[in-house]
PDB file of C-alpha atoms in Angstrom:
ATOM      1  CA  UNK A   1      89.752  69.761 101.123  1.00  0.00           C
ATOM      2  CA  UNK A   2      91.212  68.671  97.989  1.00  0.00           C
ATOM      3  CA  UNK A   3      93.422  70.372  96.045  1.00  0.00           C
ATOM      4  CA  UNK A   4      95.831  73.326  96.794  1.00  0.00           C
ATOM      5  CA  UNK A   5      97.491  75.726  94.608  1.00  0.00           C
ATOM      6  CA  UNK A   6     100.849  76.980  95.735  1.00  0.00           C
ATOM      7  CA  UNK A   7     101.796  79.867  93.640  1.00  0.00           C
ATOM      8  CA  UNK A   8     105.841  79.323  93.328  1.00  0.00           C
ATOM      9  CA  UNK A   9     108.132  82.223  91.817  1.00  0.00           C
ATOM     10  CA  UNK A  10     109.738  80.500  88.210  1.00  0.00           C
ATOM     11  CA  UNK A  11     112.794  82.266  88.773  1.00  0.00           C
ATOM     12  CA  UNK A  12     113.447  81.589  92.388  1.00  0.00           C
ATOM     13  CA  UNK A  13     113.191  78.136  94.389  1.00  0.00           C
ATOM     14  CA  UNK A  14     111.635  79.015  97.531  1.00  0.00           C
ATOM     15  CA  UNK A  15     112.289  75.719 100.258  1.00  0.00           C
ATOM     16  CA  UNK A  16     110.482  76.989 102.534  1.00  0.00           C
ATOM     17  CA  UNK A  17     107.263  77.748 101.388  1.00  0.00           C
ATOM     18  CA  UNK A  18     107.509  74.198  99.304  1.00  0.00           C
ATOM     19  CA  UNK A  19     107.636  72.499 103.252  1.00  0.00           C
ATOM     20  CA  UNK A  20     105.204  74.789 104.292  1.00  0.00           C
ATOM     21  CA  UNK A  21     102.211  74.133 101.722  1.00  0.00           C
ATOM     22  CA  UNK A  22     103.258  70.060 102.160  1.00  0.00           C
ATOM     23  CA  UNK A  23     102.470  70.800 106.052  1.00  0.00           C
ATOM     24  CA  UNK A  24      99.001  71.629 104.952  1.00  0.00           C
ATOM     25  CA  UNK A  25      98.671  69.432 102.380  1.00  0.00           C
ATOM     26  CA  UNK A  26      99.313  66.517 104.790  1.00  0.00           C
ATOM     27  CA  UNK A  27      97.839  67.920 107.541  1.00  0.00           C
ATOM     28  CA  UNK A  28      94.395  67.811 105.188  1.00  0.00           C
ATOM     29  CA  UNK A  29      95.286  64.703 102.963  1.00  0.00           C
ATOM     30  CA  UNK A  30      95.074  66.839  99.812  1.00  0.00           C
ATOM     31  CA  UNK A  31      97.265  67.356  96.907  1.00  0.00           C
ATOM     32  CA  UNK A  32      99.285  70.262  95.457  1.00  0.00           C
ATOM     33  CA  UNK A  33      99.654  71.595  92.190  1.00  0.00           C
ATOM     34  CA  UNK A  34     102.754  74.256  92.084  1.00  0.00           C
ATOM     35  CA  UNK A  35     101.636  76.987  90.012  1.00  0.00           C
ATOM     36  CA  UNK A  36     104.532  78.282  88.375  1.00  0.00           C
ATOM     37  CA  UNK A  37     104.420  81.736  87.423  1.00  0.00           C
ATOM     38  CA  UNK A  38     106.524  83.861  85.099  1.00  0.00           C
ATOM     39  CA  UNK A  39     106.685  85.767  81.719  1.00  0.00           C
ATOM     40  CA  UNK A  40     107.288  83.377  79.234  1.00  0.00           C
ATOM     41  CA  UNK A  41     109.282  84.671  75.961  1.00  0.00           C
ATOM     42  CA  UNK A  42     111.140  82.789  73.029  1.00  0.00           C
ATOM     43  CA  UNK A  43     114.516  84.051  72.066  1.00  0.00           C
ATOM     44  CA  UNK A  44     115.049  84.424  68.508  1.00  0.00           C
ATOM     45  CA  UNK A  45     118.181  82.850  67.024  1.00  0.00           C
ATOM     46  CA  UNK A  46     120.594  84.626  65.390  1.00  0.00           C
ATOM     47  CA  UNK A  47     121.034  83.319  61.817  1.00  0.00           C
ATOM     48  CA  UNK A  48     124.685  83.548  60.109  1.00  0.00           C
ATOM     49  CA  UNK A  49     125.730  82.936  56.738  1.00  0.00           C
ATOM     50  CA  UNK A  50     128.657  80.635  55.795  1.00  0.00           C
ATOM     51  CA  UNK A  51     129.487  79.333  52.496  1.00  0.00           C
ATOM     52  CA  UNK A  52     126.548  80.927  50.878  1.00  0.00           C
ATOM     53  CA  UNK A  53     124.267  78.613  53.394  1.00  0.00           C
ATOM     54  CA  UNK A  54     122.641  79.962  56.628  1.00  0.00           C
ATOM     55  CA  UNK A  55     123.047  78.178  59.734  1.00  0.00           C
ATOM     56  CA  UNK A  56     122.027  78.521  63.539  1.00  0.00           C
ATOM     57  CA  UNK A  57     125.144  78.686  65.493  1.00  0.00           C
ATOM     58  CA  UNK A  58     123.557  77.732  68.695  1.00  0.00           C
ATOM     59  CA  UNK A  59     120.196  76.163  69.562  1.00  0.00           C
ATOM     60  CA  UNK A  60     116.979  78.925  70.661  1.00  0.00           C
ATOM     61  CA  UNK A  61     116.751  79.627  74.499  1.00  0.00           C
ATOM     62  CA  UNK A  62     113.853  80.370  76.050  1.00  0.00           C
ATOM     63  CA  UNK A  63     113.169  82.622  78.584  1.00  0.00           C
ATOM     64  CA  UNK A  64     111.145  83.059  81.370  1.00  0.00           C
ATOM     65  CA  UNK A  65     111.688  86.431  82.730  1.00  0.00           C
ATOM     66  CA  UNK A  66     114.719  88.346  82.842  1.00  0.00           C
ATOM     67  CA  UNK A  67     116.451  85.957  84.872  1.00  0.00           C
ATOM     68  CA  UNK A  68     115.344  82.361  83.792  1.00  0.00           C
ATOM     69  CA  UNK A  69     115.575  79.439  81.019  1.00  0.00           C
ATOM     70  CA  UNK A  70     112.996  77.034  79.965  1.00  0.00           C
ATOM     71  CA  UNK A  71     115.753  74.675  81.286  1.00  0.00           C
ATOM     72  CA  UNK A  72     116.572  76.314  85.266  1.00  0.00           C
ATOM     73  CA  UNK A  73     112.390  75.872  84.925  1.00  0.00           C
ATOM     74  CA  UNK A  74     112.800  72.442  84.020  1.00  0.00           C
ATOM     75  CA  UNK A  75     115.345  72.138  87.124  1.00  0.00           C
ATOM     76  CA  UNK A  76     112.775  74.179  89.869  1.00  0.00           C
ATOM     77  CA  UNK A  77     109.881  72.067  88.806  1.00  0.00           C
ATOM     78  CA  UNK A  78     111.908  69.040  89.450  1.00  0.00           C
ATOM     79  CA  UNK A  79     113.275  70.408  92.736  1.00  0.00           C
ATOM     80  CA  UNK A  80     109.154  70.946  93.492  1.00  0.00           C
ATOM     81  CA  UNK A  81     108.362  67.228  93.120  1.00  0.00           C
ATOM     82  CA  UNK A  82     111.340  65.985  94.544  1.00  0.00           C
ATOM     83  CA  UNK A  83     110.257  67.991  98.098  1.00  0.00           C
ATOM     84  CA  UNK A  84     106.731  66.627  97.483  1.00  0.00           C
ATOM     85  CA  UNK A  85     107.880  63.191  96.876  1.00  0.00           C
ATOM     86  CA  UNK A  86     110.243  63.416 100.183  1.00  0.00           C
ATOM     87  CA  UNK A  87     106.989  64.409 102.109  1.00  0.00           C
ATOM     88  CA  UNK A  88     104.975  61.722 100.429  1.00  0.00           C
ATOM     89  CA  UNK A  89     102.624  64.314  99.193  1.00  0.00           C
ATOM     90  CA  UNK A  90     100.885  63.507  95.949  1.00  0.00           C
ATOM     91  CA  UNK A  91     101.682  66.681  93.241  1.00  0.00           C
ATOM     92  CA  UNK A  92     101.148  68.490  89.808  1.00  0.00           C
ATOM     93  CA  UNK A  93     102.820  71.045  88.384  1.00  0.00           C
ATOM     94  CA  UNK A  94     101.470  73.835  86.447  1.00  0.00           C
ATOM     95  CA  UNK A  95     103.289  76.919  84.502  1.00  0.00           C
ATOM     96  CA  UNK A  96     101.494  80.037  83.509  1.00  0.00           C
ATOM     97  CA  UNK A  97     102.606  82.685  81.252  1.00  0.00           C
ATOM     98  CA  UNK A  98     101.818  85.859  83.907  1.00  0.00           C
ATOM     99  CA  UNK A  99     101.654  88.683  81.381  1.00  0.00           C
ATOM    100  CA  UNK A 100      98.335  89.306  82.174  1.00  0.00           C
ATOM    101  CA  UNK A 101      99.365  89.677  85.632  1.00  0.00           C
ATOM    102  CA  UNK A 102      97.121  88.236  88.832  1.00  0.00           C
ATOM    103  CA  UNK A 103      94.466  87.522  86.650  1.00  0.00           C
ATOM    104  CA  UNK A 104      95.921  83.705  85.665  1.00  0.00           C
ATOM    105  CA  UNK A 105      96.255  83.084  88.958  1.00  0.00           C
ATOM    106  CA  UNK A 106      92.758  84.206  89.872  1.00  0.00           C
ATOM    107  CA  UNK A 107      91.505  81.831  87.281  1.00  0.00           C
ATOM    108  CA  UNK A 108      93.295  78.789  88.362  1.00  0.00           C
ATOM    109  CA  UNK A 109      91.940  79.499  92.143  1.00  0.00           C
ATOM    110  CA  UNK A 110      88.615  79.519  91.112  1.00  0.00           C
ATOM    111  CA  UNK A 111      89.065  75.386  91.249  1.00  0.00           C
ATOM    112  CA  UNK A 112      91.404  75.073  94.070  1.00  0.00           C
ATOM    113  CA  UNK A 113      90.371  74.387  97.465  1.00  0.00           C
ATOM    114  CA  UNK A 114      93.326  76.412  99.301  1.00  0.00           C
ATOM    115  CA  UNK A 115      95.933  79.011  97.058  1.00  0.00           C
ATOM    116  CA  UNK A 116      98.764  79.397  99.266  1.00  0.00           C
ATOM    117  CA  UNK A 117     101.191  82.501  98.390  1.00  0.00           C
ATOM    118  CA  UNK A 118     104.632  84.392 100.057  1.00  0.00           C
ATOM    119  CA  UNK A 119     103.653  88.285 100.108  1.00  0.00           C
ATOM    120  CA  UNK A 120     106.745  88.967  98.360  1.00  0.00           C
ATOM    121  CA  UNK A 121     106.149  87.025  94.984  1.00  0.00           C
ATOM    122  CA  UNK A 122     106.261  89.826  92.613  1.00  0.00           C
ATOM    123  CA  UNK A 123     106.836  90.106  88.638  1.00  0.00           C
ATOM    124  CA  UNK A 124     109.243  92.738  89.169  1.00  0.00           C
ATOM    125  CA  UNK A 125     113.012  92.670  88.944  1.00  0.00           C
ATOM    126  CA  UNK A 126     113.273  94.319  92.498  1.00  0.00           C
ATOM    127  CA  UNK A 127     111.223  93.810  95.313  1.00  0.00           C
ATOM    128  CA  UNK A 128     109.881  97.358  96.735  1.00  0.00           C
ATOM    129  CA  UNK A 129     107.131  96.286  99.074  1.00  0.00           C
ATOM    130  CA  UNK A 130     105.232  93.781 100.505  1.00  0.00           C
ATOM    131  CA  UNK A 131     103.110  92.449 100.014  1.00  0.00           C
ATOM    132  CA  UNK A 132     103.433  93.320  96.396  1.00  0.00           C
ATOM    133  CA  UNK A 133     100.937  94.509  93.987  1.00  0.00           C
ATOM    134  CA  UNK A 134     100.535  91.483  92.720  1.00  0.00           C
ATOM    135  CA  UNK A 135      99.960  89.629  95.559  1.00  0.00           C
ATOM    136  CA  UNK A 136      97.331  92.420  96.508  1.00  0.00           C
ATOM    137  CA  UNK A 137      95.507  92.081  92.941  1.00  0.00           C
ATOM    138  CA  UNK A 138      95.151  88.260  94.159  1.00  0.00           C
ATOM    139  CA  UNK A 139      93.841  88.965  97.409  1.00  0.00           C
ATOM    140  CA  UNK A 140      91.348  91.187  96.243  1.00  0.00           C
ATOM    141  CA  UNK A 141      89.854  88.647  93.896  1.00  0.00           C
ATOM    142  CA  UNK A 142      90.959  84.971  94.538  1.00  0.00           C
ATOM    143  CA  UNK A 143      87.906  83.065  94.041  1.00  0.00           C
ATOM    144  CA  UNK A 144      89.251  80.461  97.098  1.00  0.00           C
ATOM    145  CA  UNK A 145      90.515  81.126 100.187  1.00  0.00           C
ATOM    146  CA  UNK A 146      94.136  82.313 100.502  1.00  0.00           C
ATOM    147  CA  UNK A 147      97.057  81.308 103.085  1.00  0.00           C
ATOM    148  CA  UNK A 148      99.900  84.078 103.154  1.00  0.00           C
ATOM    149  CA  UNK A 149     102.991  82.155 104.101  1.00  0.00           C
ATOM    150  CA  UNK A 150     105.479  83.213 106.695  1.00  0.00           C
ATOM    151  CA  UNK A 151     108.972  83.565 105.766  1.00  0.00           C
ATOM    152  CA  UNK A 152     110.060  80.825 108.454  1.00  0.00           C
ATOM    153  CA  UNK A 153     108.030  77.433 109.631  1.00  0.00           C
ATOM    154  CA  UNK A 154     106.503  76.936 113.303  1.00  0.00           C
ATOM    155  CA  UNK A 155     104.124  74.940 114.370  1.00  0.00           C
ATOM    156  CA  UNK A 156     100.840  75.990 114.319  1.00  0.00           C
ATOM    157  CA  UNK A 157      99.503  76.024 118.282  1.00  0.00           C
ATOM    158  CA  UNK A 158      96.902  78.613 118.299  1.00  0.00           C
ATOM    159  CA  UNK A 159      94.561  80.405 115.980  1.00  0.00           C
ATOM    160  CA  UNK A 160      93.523  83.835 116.063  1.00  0.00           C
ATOM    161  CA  UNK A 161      90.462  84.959 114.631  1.00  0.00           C
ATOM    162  CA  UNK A 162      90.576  88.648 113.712  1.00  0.00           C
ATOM    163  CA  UNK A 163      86.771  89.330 114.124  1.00  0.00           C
ATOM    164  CA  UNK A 164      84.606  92.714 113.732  1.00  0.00           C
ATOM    165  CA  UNK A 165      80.676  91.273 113.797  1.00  0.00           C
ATOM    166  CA  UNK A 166      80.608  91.226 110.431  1.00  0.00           C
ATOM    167  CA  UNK A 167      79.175  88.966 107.538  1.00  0.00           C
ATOM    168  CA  UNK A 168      82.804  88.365 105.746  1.00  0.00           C
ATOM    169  CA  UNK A 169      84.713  87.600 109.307  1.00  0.00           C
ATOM    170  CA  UNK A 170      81.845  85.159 110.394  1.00  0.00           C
ATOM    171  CA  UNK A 171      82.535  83.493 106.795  1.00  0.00           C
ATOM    172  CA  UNK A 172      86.366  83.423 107.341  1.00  0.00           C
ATOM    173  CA  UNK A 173      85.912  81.727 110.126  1.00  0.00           C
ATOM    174  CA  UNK A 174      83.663  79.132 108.680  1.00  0.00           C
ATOM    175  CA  UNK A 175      85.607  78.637 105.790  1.00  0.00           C
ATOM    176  CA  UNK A 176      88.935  77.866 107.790  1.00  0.00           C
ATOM    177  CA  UNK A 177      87.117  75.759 110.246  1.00  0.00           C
ATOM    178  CA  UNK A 178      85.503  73.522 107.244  1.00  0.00           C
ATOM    179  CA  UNK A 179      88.978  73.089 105.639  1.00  0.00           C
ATOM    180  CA  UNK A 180      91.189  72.140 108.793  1.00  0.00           C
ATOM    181  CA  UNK A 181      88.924  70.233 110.986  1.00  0.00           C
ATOM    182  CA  UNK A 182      92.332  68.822 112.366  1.00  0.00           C
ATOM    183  CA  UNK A 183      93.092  71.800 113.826  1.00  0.00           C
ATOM    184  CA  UNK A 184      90.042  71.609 116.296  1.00  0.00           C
ATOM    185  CA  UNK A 185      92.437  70.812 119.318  1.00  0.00           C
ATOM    186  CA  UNK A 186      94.372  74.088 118.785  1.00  0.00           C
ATOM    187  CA  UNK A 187      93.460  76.864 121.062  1.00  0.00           C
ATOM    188  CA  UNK A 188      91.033  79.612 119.163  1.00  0.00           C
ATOM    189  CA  UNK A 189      90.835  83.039 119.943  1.00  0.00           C
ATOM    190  CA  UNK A 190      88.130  85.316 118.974  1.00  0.00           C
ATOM    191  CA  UNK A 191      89.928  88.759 118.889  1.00  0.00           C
ATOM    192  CA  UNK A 192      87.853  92.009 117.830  1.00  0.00           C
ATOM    193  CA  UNK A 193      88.987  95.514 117.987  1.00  0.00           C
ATOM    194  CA  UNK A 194      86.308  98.288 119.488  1.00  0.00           C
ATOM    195  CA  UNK A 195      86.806 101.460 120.073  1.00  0.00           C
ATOM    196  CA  UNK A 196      85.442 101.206 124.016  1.00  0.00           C
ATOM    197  CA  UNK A 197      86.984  98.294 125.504  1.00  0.00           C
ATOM    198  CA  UNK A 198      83.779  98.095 127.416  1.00  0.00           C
ATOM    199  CA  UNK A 199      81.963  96.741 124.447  1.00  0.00           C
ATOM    200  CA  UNK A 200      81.263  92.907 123.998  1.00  0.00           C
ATOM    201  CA  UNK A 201      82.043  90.979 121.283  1.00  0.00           C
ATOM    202  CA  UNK A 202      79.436  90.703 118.488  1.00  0.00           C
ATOM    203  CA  UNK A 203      77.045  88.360 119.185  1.00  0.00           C
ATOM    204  CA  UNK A 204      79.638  86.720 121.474  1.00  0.00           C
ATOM    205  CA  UNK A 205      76.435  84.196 122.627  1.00  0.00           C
ATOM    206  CA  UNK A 206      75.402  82.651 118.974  1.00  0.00           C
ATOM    207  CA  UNK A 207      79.634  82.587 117.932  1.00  0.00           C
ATOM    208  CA  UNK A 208      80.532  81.092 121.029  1.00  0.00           C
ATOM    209  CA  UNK A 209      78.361  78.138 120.935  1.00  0.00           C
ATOM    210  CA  UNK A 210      78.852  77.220 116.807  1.00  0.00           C
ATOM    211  CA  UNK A 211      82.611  77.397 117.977  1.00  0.00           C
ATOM    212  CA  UNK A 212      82.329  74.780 120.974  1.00  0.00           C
ATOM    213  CA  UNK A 213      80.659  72.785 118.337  1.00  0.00           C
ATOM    214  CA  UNK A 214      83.996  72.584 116.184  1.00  0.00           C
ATOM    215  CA  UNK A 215      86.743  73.885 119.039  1.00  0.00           C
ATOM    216  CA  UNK A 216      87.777  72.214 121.834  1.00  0.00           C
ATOM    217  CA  UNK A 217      89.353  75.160 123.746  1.00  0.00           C
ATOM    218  CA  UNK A 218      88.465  78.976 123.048  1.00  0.00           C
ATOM    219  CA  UNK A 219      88.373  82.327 124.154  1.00  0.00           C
ATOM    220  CA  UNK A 220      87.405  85.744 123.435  1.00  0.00           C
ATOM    221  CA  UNK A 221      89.457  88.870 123.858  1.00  0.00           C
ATOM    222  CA  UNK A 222      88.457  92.600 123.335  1.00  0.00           C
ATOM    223  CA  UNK A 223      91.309  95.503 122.346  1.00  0.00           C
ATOM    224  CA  UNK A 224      89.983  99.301 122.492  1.00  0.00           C
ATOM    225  CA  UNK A 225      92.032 101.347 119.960  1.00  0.00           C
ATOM    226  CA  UNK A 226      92.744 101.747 116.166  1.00  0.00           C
ATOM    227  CA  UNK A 227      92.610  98.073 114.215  1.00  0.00           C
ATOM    228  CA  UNK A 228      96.089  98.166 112.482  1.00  0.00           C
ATOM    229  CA  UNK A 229      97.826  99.160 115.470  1.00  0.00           C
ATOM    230  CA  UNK A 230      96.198  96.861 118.341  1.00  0.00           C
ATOM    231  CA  UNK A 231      96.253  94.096 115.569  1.00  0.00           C
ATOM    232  CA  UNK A 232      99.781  94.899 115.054  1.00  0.00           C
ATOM    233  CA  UNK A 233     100.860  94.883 118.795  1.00  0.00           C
ATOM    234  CA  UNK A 234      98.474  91.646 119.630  1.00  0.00           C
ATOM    235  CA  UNK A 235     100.376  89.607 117.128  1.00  0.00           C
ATOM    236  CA  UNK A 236     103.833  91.067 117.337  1.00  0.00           C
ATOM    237  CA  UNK A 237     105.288  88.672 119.768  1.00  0.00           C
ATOM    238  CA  UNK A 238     103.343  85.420 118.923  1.00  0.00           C
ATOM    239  CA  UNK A 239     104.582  82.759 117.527  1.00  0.00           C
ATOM    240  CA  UNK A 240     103.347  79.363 116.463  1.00  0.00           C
ATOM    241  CA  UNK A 241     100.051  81.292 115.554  1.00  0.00           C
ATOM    242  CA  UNK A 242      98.009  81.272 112.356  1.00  0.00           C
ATOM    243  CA  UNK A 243      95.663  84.629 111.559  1.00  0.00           C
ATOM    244  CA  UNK A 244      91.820  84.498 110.149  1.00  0.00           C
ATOM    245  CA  UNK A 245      90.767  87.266 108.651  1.00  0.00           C
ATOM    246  CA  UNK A 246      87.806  88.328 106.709  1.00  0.00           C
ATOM    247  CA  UNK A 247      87.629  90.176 102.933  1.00  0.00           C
ATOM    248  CA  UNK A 248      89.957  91.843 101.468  1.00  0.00           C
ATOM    249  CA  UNK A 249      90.017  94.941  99.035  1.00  0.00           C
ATOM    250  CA  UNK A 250      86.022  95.041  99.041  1.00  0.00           C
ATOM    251  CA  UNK A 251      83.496  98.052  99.341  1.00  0.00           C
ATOM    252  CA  UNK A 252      82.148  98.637 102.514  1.00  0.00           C
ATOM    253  CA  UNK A 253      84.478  96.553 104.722  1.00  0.00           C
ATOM    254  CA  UNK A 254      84.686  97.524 108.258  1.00  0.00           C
ATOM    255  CA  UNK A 255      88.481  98.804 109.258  1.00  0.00           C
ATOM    256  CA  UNK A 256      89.218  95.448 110.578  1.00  0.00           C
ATOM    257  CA  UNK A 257      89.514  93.963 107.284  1.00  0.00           C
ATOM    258  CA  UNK A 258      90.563  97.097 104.363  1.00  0.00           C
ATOM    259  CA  UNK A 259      93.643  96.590 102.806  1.00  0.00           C
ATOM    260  CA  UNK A 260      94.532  99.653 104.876  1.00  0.00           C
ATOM    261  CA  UNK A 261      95.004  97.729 108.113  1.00  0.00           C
ATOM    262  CA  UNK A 262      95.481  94.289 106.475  1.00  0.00           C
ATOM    263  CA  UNK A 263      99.102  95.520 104.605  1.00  0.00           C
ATOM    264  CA  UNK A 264     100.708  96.668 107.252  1.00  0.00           C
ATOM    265  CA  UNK A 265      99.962  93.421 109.068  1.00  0.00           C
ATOM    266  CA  UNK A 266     101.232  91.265 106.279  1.00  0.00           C
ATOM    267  CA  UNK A 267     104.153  93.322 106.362  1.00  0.00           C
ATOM    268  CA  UNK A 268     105.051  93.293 109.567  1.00  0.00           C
ATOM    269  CA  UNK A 269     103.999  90.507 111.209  1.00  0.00           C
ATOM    270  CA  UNK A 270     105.499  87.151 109.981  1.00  0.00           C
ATOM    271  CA  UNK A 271     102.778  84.493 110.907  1.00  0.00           C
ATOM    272  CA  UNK A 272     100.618  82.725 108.723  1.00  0.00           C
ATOM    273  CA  UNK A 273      97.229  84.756 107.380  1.00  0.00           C
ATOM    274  CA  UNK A 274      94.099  83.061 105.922  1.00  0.00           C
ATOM    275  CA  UNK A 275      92.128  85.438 104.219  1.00  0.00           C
ATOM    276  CA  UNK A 276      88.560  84.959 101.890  1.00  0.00           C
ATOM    277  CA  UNK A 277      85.783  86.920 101.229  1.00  0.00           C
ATOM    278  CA  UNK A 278      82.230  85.837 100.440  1.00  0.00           C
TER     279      UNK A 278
END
């Protein structure tokens, strides 16, 4: 891996999730390019008239947003580099005007490696759920893989991969494996939801032994119930944990991996997710 796109808020300097994409890109010797995101506007001056002559009493502001100047943009972005720089992780920055919504951000992940977002960034002036519509409208269609960030750091110790036998899970788990090879001394879980707890795991056999190639420790654990809500219980307590998961918002999904049982989790649960689809 490369190159990761960290979609920052313009408005709002979010710490956190700065230290937590550095983790990653250090962890993976790649750089990061903060994609700043925000609606972009010029102010028009006001003109006044003195001594027959018009003038501009004070210079044009521009705005990003409702709450934002070109220059508290200015002031983030440096903030940005400054917590790269600290890290010694090797930067860009990027700003895009969002009035189209998700859809810049789609485009930019279509040549990043990684696109790391918070489930709360949002282009509204209130936050009313997460994760937001707009962070849905990117999960849906990010043409890379995506990393929701937690809302605190922790050490990542163990990953769970939420698994149903399908195509797009067996690809989530290939894709996370081929971008963190360093993480091949963490435990790994293989975690799939049936409805009789009697039933293997899918093709336990073939996964089992393309995981020992890559894993040094893992196991596999069957929960009988609905998805959401023995997902949702599973991961509730965990910590220092990181989540796989397979597509998102796409036709024909199994319940594992709809938006319907992927939500609630995002909302709920404050651990890392890494979600792509194929």
């Amino acid at each position: 891996m490369k190159k990761i796109l960290l979609v920052l808020d313009a408005a709002h300097v979010d710490t956190e999730i700065i230290q937590f994409a550095c983790n990653f890109a250090t962890l993976s010797h790649s750089s990061l390019t903060g994609l700043f995101v925000g609606n972009y506007e010029e102010e028009v001056p006001e003109v006044n008239i003195e001594f027959g002559a018009p003038y501009i009493e004070e210079p044009p502001v521009y705005s990003i947003g409702p709450n934002i100047t070109l220059k508290r943009l200015e002031e983030h972005i440096t903030l940005f580099k400054k917590a790269c720089a600290v890290r010694g992780v090797r930067c860009q920055v990027e700003f895009n005007n969002n009035s189209y919504g998700a859809e810049s951000v789609i485009e930019e992940s279509r040549f990043a490696d990684l696109l790391i977002i918070k489930a709360s960034v949002t282009q509204e002036r209130k936050l009313k759920d997460t994760p937001t519509s707009f962070v849905k409208d990117v999960l849906a269609a990010a043409e890379c893989p995506v990393l929701v960030a937690p809302s605190s750091l922790a050490e990542i110790k163990e990953i769970v991969f939420a698994y149903d036998g399908s195509r797009s899970a067996v690809y989530a788990i290939k894709q996370f494996t081929y971008l963190f090879p360093e993480l091949a001394e963490k435990k790994a879980i293989v975690l799939q939801v049936n409805k009789d707890e009697d039933m293997p795991v899918t093709e336990q056999a073939h996964l089992g032994k393309w995981l020992r190639l890559h894993y040094s420790s893992i196991g596999f654990q069957v929960l009988q119930g609905k998805a959401s809500e023995e997902l949702s219980a599973y991961l509730y307590d965990r910590q220092h944990t990181i989540v796989v998961m397979g597509a998102y918002g796409r036709n024909g999904l199994s319940e594992l991996v709809k938006p319907a049982t992927a939500s609630p989790l995002l909302r709920s649960i404050d651990l890392p997710f890494f979600i792509t689809h194929c």
